[in-house]
Every structure is written in C-alpha cells, then in structure tokens.
Amino acid sequence: MKFDAVSNVFDLLQFGEFGDVNPSITDSATYTFMQAKTMTETFEGTAEGCFLYSRHWNPSNKFLADALAAMEGTESAWVTGSGMGAITCTILQICKSGDHIISSRTIYGGAFAFMQNWLPKYNIEVTFVDPTNLDEVKAAIKPNTKMIYTETMTNPLLQISDIPALASIADNNGIKLVVDNTFTPLMVAPAQLGAHIVVYSLTKFINGKNDCVGGAICAPAEFINALSNVNDGTAMLLGPVLDPLRSSSILKNLHTLHIRMQKHSQNAMYLAERFRENNLTFLYPGMSDHQGHTVLKKMMNPDFGFGGMIAIDLKTAEKASAFMELMENKGVGYLAVSLGYFKTLFSNSGKSTSSEVPEEEQQKMGLSAGLVRFSMGLDHDIERTWQKIKSCLVELKII
Ligand code: PLP
C-alpha cells in the first residue's frame, strides 16, 4: 500500500481534556505525583504515560511529536526549539570525540558552520562531499565514520540526494544516514526510503507562518528514548526544548501542509516554465534536465509536485542585489532569508544563508555569487506575480 503521510496525520485522534478538537495546551514546567514511588519510576523511565518535567517531555510537545512521527512513518519523534537544535542534538547523540562524519557540502549554512567550525573543537572530523557522487561518498568512509549527513533537496543548490542509494552505503558500513527533509516535507518520506533519522526545521514549510522557530527529530523509539534519557540524553541535557504554546500552533498548521505544498509547487513550476521560455539560467528540480530530476521522481509522492524552491543565477552579487531590491519594491515578495512562507521570499544565498560557507567551498560546490533563491509563496494569481518579476528583469536588461 502506498505510504500516505497526510492520512497518517489525519488518522491520529488527538483530543483535549474536555473533548476539545485541538489538544489542550499544557502550560506547565513541572508535574505532580500522588505517590513518590511513581516519581521514582518516571525518572527511571519505567512509568507509562507520566510526565516529570517539561524539558524532558511536555504533553503538547508529545502531540506534535506523535503527528510528525506519523507523517514520517517513524516509531517516534522529538521536537526542539529550532531546526539547529534538532541537527546538533542528533549529531552529538551519535558522535563522540574521535568520530568521523561524511556530510554533503551543500547544506544549510548553519549546519555547515557547526560541522566545519564547532565540531573540530570536540575532535569530531567531517569530510564534505558531493552527495550526488556516490563513489565520492563511499571513498570517504573511514573505520571511525559514524554518520552520513545530507539534505533531501540541498540548500541552496537544490541538488537531490539519492536516499535509497545513500542508505544502502550506510547499512553496508553499519553507520547512520541522517537526512534533513526541511525543503521537501510530504514530497519525500526519507525514513520510508531507508534513512535512519530524519531532521526538520519546522520553522519553514511545516509551520508556514514565519511566527516562530522549531525543529524535529523523527527516528526509531530507541534513538528518541536515548536522546531524552535523564542521565546521558543529548536533548535532555543540552535542553533545546520547544515551548508548548508553539507546539500547539505548529500542530494546527501541520494539518494544512498538504494543501500549501501543492500550491508552493504549482507556483514554482509555473515560474520555472516562464524562466525557461525567457532563456534564464535557473535551478528547479521539476525540469527534466535538472541533475536530480530522475532521482527525485523515483522517490517523491507526485501529489505534492517538485517543491516550492527555485533559484535563478544572475552571475554577479551586484545584479542579484539590484534584482531583489526591485522585486521587493514592486511587491513580488520580501527580500528575506528563510522559506516556506505564504509570501514569496528571496535572498542571495552566497551572501546570506550560505555566507558561513567559505568562498573556496562555495566555488567547490558550484555556488554562483549571483544565485537568487526563491521560496515561492501561495500567490493566488501567479501570472500576475510573473509579470512583476518579468518587469524587473526587463528593467535591469537581464531579458
Ligand atoms: N535545515 C535547513 C535546510 C534550513 O534551511 C535551516 C534554516 O534555514 C535549518 C535547517 C535550521 O533551522 P532553524 O533556523 O529552525 O534552526
């Protein structure tokens, strides 16, 4: 039977204390026990259904975590105060001093900076590779390698990772494949394709409102239990907990994700076709000549299209700046980082979300100084938006 992430979320029956259609928000840091023995058992992890302290677990966070686990088809999940909280806790739960990680070179700049600048302080070594070059991935494996880390659709080059192929390399070497699926929720279900752990920035498409940051780790129960262990669990001890009020609002937004993803994708595809007609240089995985098109088609649920991210290459940072300022001025959207918002957002990746990546690495990954990344909004009349974009391109003599 086809894996149906949306129905999995909709089939969950999550009620509030009084039969409320939205689960009640648990606005408490601590929890009472009627018997001291139950408190001891909860600390030992043997008491079922008890909460001890909200950095450990909070019922509102559990509702959201359960919905995300259902969406990914993993046994369990944990929610964090940011996507970086999810990424860093996952890495530090798996790796210790002396270990080695193989990571895609094209990943979100903050994740890159963590691996490049922070992990070496704790003697964890990272080799950056092109995730689409499976021979390069295999060649990078060392006896102390613990993890392959990639993004399903990489930021900002929109390369596509072949998750089944990477999972098979990981399995053959007894290591974990960790996949950041932030750009492609519902479109791709990495855990169904062999990924061991799936991480998210909930800040983006999943929440979709740009009103908070949040993150999630979807994984087998054993991993989530280890993360939240009171004695040595990374999430429990580093403490990047999500606020329950935010969990509650993100859970409500999760229930419209499928409709939003369809619209983001439709709008991006429409623009890609116009860009092609006008001979622009751009990246969109929905185009048959995109490097990862065939791999994505093999992995994706076609109900949700090819995603809302599209990037146009104007070659120089100066041209990119002029284009973005003009687009903001004409009401195309906002010159802002981040993605998955109902308004279109655009930024020059090399100067913003990938600015942590040194220029030499930017060149190695093929990141052009003039790359403008768009997160397409939910525009009702996308032709109207295209006309605005076109007028900017004409005014700057790009077309
Ligand atoms: N993963 C990806 C692909 C991202 O684009 C981002 C942020 O831009 C993150 C993770 C980090 O998420 P957060 O900002 O919620 O910490």
Coordinates of C-alpha atoms and ligand atoms in Angstrom, one line a residue:
M1 CA 0.0 0.0 0.0
K2 CA 1.2 3.5 -0.9
F3 CA 2.7 5.4 2.1
D4 CA 0.2 8.1 2.8
A5 CA 1.8 10.7 5.1
V6 CA -1.2 13.1 5.2
S7 CA -3.7 10.4 6.1
N8 CA -1.4 9.1 8.8
V9 CA -1.5 12.5 10.4
F10 CA -5.3 12.9 9.9
D11 CA -6.0 9.4 11.3
L12 CA -4.5 10.4 14.7
L13 CA -7.2 11.1 17.2
Q14 CA -5.7 13.7 19.5
F15 CA -8.3 15.3 21.8
G16 CA -8.0 17.9 24.6
E17 CA -9.0 17.3 28.2
F18 CA -12.6 18.2 27.6
G19 CA -13.0 16.7 24.2
D20 CA -11.6 19.9 22.6
V21 CA -10.9 19.3 18.9
N22 CA -7.5 20.8 19.4
P23 CA -5.4 19.1 22.2
S24 CA -5.2 21.1 25.4
I25 CA -2.0 23.1 25.8
T26 CA -0.1 22.0 28.9
D27 CA 1.3 25.3 30.2
S28 CA 3.4 23.7 33.0
A29 CA 7.0 23.2 33.6
T30 CA 6.5 20.5 36.3
Y31 CA 4.0 17.8 37.2
T32 CA 2.6 16.5 40.5
F33 CA 2.7 12.9 41.6
M34 CA 0.3 11.3 44.0
Q35 CA 2.8 8.7 45.1
A36 CA 6.6 9.2 45.5
K37 CA 7.1 5.8 44.0
T38 CA 5.6 6.9 40.7
M39 CA 8.0 9.8 40.5
T40 CA 11.0 7.4 41.1
E41 CA 9.7 5.1 38.3
T42 CA 9.2 8.1 36.0
F43 CA 12.9 9.1 36.5
E44 CA 13.9 5.5 35.9
G45 CA 11.8 5.5 32.7
T46 CA 9.5 2.7 33.7
A47 CA 6.3 4.6 34.4
E48 CA 3.9 4.7 31.4
G49 CA 2.2 8.0 30.5
C50 CA 3.7 10.2 33.2
F51 CA 5.4 13.5 32.7
L52 CA 8.1 14.7 35.1
Y53 CA 9.4 18.0 33.8
S54 CA 8.8 19.9 30.5
R55 CA 12.5 19.9 29.4
H56 CA 12.1 16.1 29.3
W57 CA 8.6 15.8 27.8
N58 CA 5.5 18.0 27.7
P59 CA 2.1 16.7 26.6
S60 CA 1.7 19.4 23.9
N61 CA 5.2 18.6 22.5
K62 CA 4.2 14.9 22.6
F63 CA 1.1 15.6 20.4
L64 CA 3.2 17.4 17.8
A65 CA 6.0 14.8 18.0
D66 CA 3.4 12.0 17.5
A67 CA 2.0 13.7 14.5
L68 CA 5.4 14.2 12.9
A69 CA 6.3 10.6 13.6
A70 CA 3.1 9.6 11.9
M71 CA 3.9 11.8 9.0
E72 CA 7.4 10.2 8.5
G73 CA 6.3 6.7 9.5
T74 CA 8.9 6.5 12.2
E75 CA 8.3 4.9 15.6
S76 CA 8.9 8.1 17.5
A77 CA 9.9 11.8 17.3
W78 CA 11.2 14.6 19.5
V79 CA 10.6 18.4 18.9
T80 CA 13.2 21.0 19.5
G81 CA 13.3 24.8 19.9
S82 CA 14.9 25.2 16.4
G83 CA 16.0 23.2 13.4
M84 CA 19.6 23.7 14.5
G85 CA 18.6 22.2 17.9
A86 CA 17.4 19.1 16.1
I87 CA 20.5 18.8 13.9
T88 CA 23.1 19.5 16.6
C89 CA 21.4 17.1 19.2
T90 CA 21.2 14.3 16.6
I91 CA 24.8 14.7 15.6
L92 CA 26.0 14.9 19.2
Q93 CA 23.9 11.9 20.2
I94 CA 25.5 9.7 17.6
C95 CA 29.1 11.0 17.6
K96 CA 31.8 11.4 20.3
S97 CA 35.3 12.7 20.2
G98 CA 37.4 10.8 17.7
D99 CA 34.5 10.0 15.4
H100 CA 34.1 11.0 11.7
I101 CA 31.1 12.3 9.7
I102 CA 30.6 12.4 5.9
S103 CA 28.4 15.4 5.1
S104 CA 27.1 16.9 1.9
R105 CA 28.9 20.1 1.1
T106 CA 25.7 21.8 0.0
I107 CA 23.7 22.0 3.2
Y108 CA 22.2 24.9 5.2
G109 CA 25.0 27.3 6.1
G110 CA 24.4 26.9 9.9
A111 CA 24.7 23.2 9.7
F112 CA 27.8 23.6 7.6
A113 CA 29.3 26.0 10.1
F114 CA 28.5 23.6 13.0
M115 CA 30.4 20.8 11.3
Q116 CA 33.2 23.0 9.9
N117 CA 33.9 25.3 12.9
W118 CA 32.3 23.8 16.0
L119 CA 32.7 20.0 15.9
P120 CA 36.6 20.1 15.5
K121 CA 36.7 21.7 18.9
Y122 CA 35.5 18.4 20.2
N123 CA 37.7 16.3 17.9
I124 CA 34.9 15.2 15.6
E125 CA 36.1 15.3 12.0
V126 CA 34.0 16.0 9.0
T127 CA 34.6 15.2 5.3
F128 CA 32.5 17.2 2.9
V129 CA 31.4 15.5 -0.3
D130 CA 29.1 16.0 -3.2
P131 CA 26.1 13.9 -2.1
T132 CA 25.2 13.0 -5.7
N133 CA 28.5 11.4 -6.3
L134 CA 28.1 8.0 -4.6
D135 CA 31.7 7.0 -5.4
E136 CA 32.9 10.0 -3.5
V137 CA 30.7 9.2 -0.5
K138 CA 31.9 5.6 -0.5
A139 CA 35.6 6.6 -0.8
A140 CA 35.2 9.0 2.2
I141 CA 34.3 6.2 4.6
K142 CA 36.8 5.5 7.4
P143 CA 36.9 3.0 10.2
N144 CA 35.7 5.7 12.6
T145 CA 32.8 7.1 10.4
K146 CA 29.6 7.2 12.3
M147 CA 27.2 9.0 10.0
I148 CA 26.3 10.2 6.5
Y149 CA 24.5 13.6 6.7
T150 CA 22.6 15.1 3.8
E151 CA 19.5 17.1 2.8
T152 CA 16.9 15.5 0.5
M153 CA 16.9 18.7 -1.6
T154 CA 20.1 20.6 -0.7
N155 CA 20.2 24.2 0.3
P156 CA 20.7 26.3 -1.8
L157 CA 21.7 24.4 -5.0
L158 CA 18.5 22.1 -4.9
Q159 CA 20.6 19.0 -5.6
I160 CA 18.8 15.8 -5.0
S161 CA 20.2 13.1 -2.7
D162 CA 19.5 9.6 -3.7
I163 CA 18.3 8.4 -0.3
P164 CA 17.9 4.6 -1.1
A165 CA 21.5 4.6 -2.5
L166 CA 22.9 6.5 0.4
A167 CA 21.0 4.3 2.9
S168 CA 22.5 1.2 1.3
I169 CA 26.0 2.6 1.7
A170 CA 25.2 3.4 5.3
D171 CA 23.8 0.0 6.0
N172 CA 26.7 -1.8 4.4
N173 CA 29.1 0.1 6.7
G174 CA 27.0 -0.1 9.9
I175 CA 26.6 3.7 10.1
K176 CA 23.6 6.1 10.3
L177 CA 22.1 8.0 7.4
V178 CA 20.7 11.3 8.8
V179 CA 18.5 13.3 6.3
D180 CA 17.3 16.9 6.7
N181 CA 14.0 17.0 4.9
T182 CA 13.1 20.6 5.5
F183 CA 12.7 21.6 1.8
T184 CA 10.6 18.5 0.9
P185 CA 8.0 17.6 3.6
L186 CA 5.3 15.2 2.3
M187 CA 7.0 15.2 -1.1
V188 CA 9.6 12.7 0.1
A189 CA 9.5 10.4 3.2
P190 CA 13.2 9.7 3.8
A191 CA 12.6 7.1 6.6
Q192 CA 10.5 5.1 4.1
L193 CA 13.4 5.1 1.7
G194 CA 16.0 3.8 4.3
A195 CA 17.1 6.9 6.2
H196 CA 17.7 6.1 9.8
I197 CA 16.9 9.6 11.2
V198 CA 15.0 12.5 9.7
V199 CA 15.5 16.0 10.9
Y200 CA 13.5 19.1 10.3
S201 CA 13.4 22.8 10.7
L202 CA 9.7 23.2 11.5
T203 CA 10.3 27.0 11.0
K204 CA 9.9 26.5 7.3
F205 CA 7.1 24.8 5.3
I206 CA 5.8 22.7 8.2
N207 CA 4.8 25.7 10.3
G208 CA 4.5 28.0 7.2
K209 CA 3.7 31.2 9.2
N210 CA 7.1 32.6 10.0
D211 CA 6.0 33.3 13.5
C212 CA 8.4 31.1 15.4
V213 CA 11.4 28.7 15.0
G214 CA 11.2 25.0 15.8
G215 CA 12.7 21.7 14.9
A216 CA 12.1 17.9 15.0
I217 CA 13.9 14.6 15.0
C218 CA 12.0 11.6 13.7
A219 CA 13.6 8.3 14.5
P220 CA 13.2 4.8 16.0
A221 CA 11.9 4.8 19.6
E222 CA 15.3 3.6 20.8
F223 CA 17.1 6.7 19.5
I224 CA 14.4 9.1 20.8
N225 CA 14.5 7.4 24.3
A226 CA 18.3 7.7 24.3
L227 CA 18.1 11.4 23.4
S228 CA 15.7 12.1 26.2
N229 CA 17.4 9.9 28.8
V230 CA 17.8 11.8 32.1
N231 CA 21.3 10.6 32.7
D232 CA 23.0 11.0 29.3
G233 CA 20.5 12.0 26.7
T234 CA 21.7 14.9 24.5
A235 CA 18.4 16.6 24.1
M236 CA 17.5 16.2 27.8
L237 CA 20.9 17.6 28.9
L238 CA 21.5 20.3 26.4
G239 CA 17.9 21.4 26.7
P240 CA 16.7 22.8 23.4
V241 CA 13.1 22.3 24.2
L242 CA 10.2 23.7 22.2
D243 CA 7.7 25.9 24.0
P244 CA 4.3 24.1 24.3
L245 CA 2.3 27.1 23.1
R246 CA 4.4 26.9 19.9
S247 CA 4.0 23.2 19.6
S248 CA 0.3 23.6 19.7
S249 CA 0.2 26.3 17.0
I250 CA 2.7 24.3 14.8
L251 CA 0.4 21.2 15.1
K252 CA -2.6 23.2 13.8
N253 CA -0.5 24.5 10.9
L254 CA 0.7 20.9 10.1
H255 CA -2.8 20.0 9.2
T256 CA -2.9 22.3 6.2
L257 CA 0.6 21.4 5.0
H258 CA -0.6 19.2 2.1
I259 CA -2.6 22.0 0.5
R260 CA 0.1 24.5 1.0
M261 CA 2.8 22.2 -0.5
Q262 CA 0.7 21.7 -3.6
K263 CA 0.3 25.5 -4.1
H264 CA 4.0 26.2 -3.4
S265 CA 5.0 23.6 -6.0
Q266 CA 2.4 24.7 -8.6
N267 CA 3.7 28.3 -8.4
A268 CA 7.3 27.4 -8.6
M269 CA 6.7 25.1 -11.6
Y270 CA 4.8 28.0 -13.3
L271 CA 7.7 30.3 -12.8
A272 CA 10.2 27.7 -13.9
E273 CA 8.4 27.4 -17.2
R274 CA 8.4 31.2 -17.7
F275 CA 12.1 31.3 -16.8
R276 CA 12.8 28.6 -19.4
E277 CA 10.8 30.5 -22.1
N278 CA 13.0 33.5 -21.4
N279 CA 16.3 31.6 -21.5
L280 CA 17.2 32.4 -18.0
T281 CA 19.8 30.2 -16.1
F282 CA 17.9 28.7 -13.2
L283 CA 17.6 25.6 -11.0
Y284 CA 14.4 23.8 -10.4
P285 CA 14.2 20.0 -9.8
G286 CA 10.8 19.9 -11.7
M287 CA 12.6 20.4 -15.0
S288 CA 13.5 17.2 -16.9
D289 CA 17.1 18.5 -17.4
H290 CA 17.7 19.2 -13.7
Q291 CA 20.5 17.0 -12.5
G292 CA 18.3 15.3 -9.8
H293 CA 15.0 15.2 -11.7
T294 CA 15.0 11.4 -12.3
V295 CA 16.2 10.6 -8.8
L296 CA 13.5 12.9 -7.2
K297 CA 10.8 11.4 -9.4
K298 CA 11.8 7.9 -8.2
M299 CA 11.5 9.0 -4.5
M300 CA 8.7 11.5 -4.5
N301 CA 4.9 11.5 -3.9
P302 CA 3.7 13.2 -7.1
D303 CA 0.7 14.6 -5.3
F304 CA 2.9 17.4 -4.0
G305 CA 4.9 18.4 -7.0
F306 CA 8.6 19.3 -7.2
G307 CA 8.6 21.8 -4.3
G308 CA 8.4 25.5 -3.7
M309 CA 12.1 26.3 -4.0
I310 CA 13.6 27.7 -7.2
A311 CA 16.9 29.6 -7.8
I312 CA 17.9 31.9 -10.6
D313 CA 21.5 32.6 -11.5
L314 CA 22.3 36.3 -12.3
K315 CA 26.1 35.6 -12.2
T316 CA 27.1 38.6 -10.0
A317 CA 26.1 39.7 -6.5
E318 CA 25.6 43.2 -7.8
K319 CA 23.0 42.1 -10.3
A320 CA 21.3 39.9 -7.7
S321 CA 21.1 42.8 -5.2
A322 CA 19.5 45.1 -7.8
F323 CA 17.0 42.4 -8.9
M324 CA 16.0 41.6 -5.3
E325 CA 15.5 45.3 -4.3
L326 CA 13.5 45.9 -7.4
M327 CA 11.3 42.8 -6.8
E328 CA 10.6 43.9 -3.2
N329 CA 9.8 47.4 -4.5
K330 CA 7.3 46.0 -7.0
G331 CA 5.6 43.8 -4.4
V332 CA 6.8 40.3 -5.6
G333 CA 7.6 39.4 -2.0
Y334 CA 10.2 40.1 0.7
L335 CA 14.0 40.2 0.5
A336 CA 14.4 37.9 3.5
V337 CA 16.0 34.6 4.4
S338 CA 14.0 31.5 5.3
L339 CA 11.4 29.7 3.3
G340 CA 8.0 28.1 3.3
Y341 CA 6.1 31.3 4.0
F342 CA 2.8 32.3 2.4
K343 CA 4.6 35.3 0.8
T344 CA 7.4 34.8 -1.6
L345 CA 10.8 35.2 0.0
F346 CA 14.1 35.7 -1.9
S347 CA 17.7 36.1 -0.9
N348 CA 21.2 35.9 -2.4
S349 CA 22.4 32.6 -1.0
G350 CA 26.2 33.3 -1.1
K351 CA 25.7 36.5 0.9
S352 CA 23.1 35.2 3.3
T353 CA 22.1 31.6 4.3
S354 CA 25.3 30.2 2.8
S355 CA 27.6 33.0 3.9
E356 CA 29.1 30.8 6.6
V357 CA 30.4 28.6 3.8
P358 CA 33.9 29.9 2.9
E359 CA 34.3 31.2 -0.7
E360 CA 36.6 28.3 -1.6
E361 CA 33.9 25.8 -0.6
Q362 CA 31.2 27.9 -2.4
Q363 CA 33.3 27.5 -5.5
K364 CA 33.8 23.8 -5.0
M365 CA 30.0 23.3 -4.7
G366 CA 29.4 25.5 -7.7
L367 CA 27.5 28.2 -5.9
S368 CA 27.3 31.3 -8.1
A369 CA 27.7 34.7 -6.5
G370 CA 24.6 35.8 -8.3
L371 CA 22.3 33.0 -7.2
V372 CA 18.9 34.3 -6.0
R373 CA 16.9 31.7 -4.2
F374 CA 13.2 32.0 -4.2
S375 CA 10.8 30.3 -1.7
M376 CA 7.6 30.6 -3.8
G377 CA 4.6 31.9 -1.8
L378 CA 1.0 30.9 -2.0
D379 CA 0.2 33.6 -4.6
H380 CA -3.3 33.0 -6.0
D381 CA -2.6 34.7 -9.3
I382 CA 0.9 33.5 -10.2
E383 CA 0.8 35.0 -13.7
R384 CA 0.4 38.4 -12.1
T385 CA 3.5 37.7 -9.9
W386 CA 5.4 36.6 -13.0
Q387 CA 4.5 39.9 -14.8
K388 CA 6.0 41.8 -11.9
I389 CA 9.2 39.6 -11.9
K390 CA 9.4 40.0 -15.7
S391 CA 9.2 43.8 -15.5
C392 CA 12.2 43.7 -13.0
L393 CA 14.2 41.5 -15.4
V394 CA 13.4 43.8 -18.3
E395 CA 14.2 47.0 -16.4
L396 CA 17.6 45.5 -15.4
K397 CA 18.2 44.4 -19.1
I398 CA 18.5 40.8 -18.0
I399 CA 16.0 39.7 -20.6
Ligands
PLP1 N1 17.8 23.0 7.7 C1 17.6 23.7 6.6 C2 17.5 23.1 5.3 C3 17.4 25.1 6.7 O1 17.2 25.9 5.6 C4 17.5 25.7 8.0 C5 17.4 27.2 8.2 O2 17.4 28.0 7.4 C6 17.8 24.9 9.1 C7 17.9 23.5 8.9 C8 17.9 25.5 10.5 O3 16.6 25.6 11.1 P1 16.3 26.7 12.2 O4 16.5 28.1 11.6 O5 14.9 26.4 12.5 O6 17.2 26.5 13.3

